[in-house]
Tab-separated table of C-alpha atoms in Angstrom:
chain	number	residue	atom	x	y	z
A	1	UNK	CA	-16.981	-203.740	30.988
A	2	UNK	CA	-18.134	-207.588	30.883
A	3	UNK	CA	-21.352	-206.164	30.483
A	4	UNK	CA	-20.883	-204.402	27.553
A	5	UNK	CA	-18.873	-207.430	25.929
A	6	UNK	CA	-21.799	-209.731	26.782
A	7	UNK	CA	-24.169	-207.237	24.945
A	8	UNK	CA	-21.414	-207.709	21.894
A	9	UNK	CA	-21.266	-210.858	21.836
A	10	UNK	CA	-24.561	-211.781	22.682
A	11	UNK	CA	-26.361	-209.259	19.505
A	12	UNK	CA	-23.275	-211.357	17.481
A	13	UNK	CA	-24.476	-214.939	18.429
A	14	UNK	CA	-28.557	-213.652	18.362
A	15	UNK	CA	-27.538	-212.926	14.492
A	16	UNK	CA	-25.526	-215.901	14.278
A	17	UNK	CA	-28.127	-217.906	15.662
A	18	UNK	CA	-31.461	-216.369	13.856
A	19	UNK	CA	-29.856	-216.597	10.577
A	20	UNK	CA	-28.643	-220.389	10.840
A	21	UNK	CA	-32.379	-221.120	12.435
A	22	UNK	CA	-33.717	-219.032	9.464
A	23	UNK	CA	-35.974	-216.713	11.659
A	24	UNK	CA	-36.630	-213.279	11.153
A	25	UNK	CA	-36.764	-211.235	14.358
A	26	UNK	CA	-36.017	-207.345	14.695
A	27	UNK	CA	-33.069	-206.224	16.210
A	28	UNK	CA	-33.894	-206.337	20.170
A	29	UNK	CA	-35.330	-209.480	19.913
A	30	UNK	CA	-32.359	-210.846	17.808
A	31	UNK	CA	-30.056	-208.618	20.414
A	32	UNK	CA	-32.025	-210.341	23.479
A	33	UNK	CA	-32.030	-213.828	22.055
A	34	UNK	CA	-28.079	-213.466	21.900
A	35	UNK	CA	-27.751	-212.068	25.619
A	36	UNK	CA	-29.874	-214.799	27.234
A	37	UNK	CA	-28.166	-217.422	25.095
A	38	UNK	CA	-25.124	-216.352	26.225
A	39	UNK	CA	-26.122	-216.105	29.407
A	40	UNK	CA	-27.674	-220.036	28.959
A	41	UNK	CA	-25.470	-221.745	26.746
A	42	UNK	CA	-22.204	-219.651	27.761
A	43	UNK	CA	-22.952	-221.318	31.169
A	44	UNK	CA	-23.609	-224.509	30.681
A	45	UNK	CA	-20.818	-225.054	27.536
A	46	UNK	CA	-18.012	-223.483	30.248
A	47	UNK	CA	-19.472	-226.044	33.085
A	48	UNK	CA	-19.252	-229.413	30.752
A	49	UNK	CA	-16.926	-228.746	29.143
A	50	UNK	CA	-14.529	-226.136	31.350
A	51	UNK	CA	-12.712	-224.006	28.850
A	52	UNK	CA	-12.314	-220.378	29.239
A	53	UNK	CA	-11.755	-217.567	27.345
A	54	UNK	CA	-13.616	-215.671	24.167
A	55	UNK	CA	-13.931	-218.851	22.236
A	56	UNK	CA	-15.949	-221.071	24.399
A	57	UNK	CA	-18.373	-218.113	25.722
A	58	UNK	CA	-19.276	-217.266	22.036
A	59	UNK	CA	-19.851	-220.852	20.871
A	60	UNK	CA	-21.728	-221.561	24.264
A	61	UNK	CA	-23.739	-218.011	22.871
A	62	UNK	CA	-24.807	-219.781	19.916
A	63	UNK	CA	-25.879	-222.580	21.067
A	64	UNK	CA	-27.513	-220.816	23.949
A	65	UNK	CA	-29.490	-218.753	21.416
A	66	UNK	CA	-30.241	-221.709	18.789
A	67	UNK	CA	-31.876	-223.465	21.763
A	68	UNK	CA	-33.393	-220.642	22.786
A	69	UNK	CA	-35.074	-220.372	19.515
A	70	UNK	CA	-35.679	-223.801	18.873
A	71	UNK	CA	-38.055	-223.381	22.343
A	72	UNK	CA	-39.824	-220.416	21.041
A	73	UNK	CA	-40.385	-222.025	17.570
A	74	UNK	CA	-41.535	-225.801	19.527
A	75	UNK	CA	-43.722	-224.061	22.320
A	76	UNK	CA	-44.836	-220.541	21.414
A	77	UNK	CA	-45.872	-221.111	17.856
């Protein structure tokens, strides 16, 4: 099961995230920037700042994925 919601939430915070970094990616990429954000940024926000819950692992998701982005755009482009 937290599999599956990590796949949820990370495809939400990919779109979240490629739409407020105005990129245009098709959906696995968008889908995969979301996981590993989540996987980065839902890590790091829940160490520094140590909430739990929903809440924090989607806004860590975001951010995870808006970094994540910010990276490719900087270094692979």
């Amino acid at each position: 099961m937290p599999l599956i919601a990590l796949m949820i939430i990370g495809a939400a915070a990919g779109f979240l995230a490629t739409r407020l970094m105005k990129l245009n990616t098709d959906v696995p990429t968008t889908v995969a920037i979301g996981v590993f954000g989540a996987l980065i940024g839902g890590f790091v926000l829940r160490a520094l700042i140590m909430l739990t819950g929903w809440a924090a692992g989607f806004i860590g998701a975001v951010l995870g994925a808006m970094l994540l982005i910010w990276l490719w755009k900087t270094y692979v482009r």
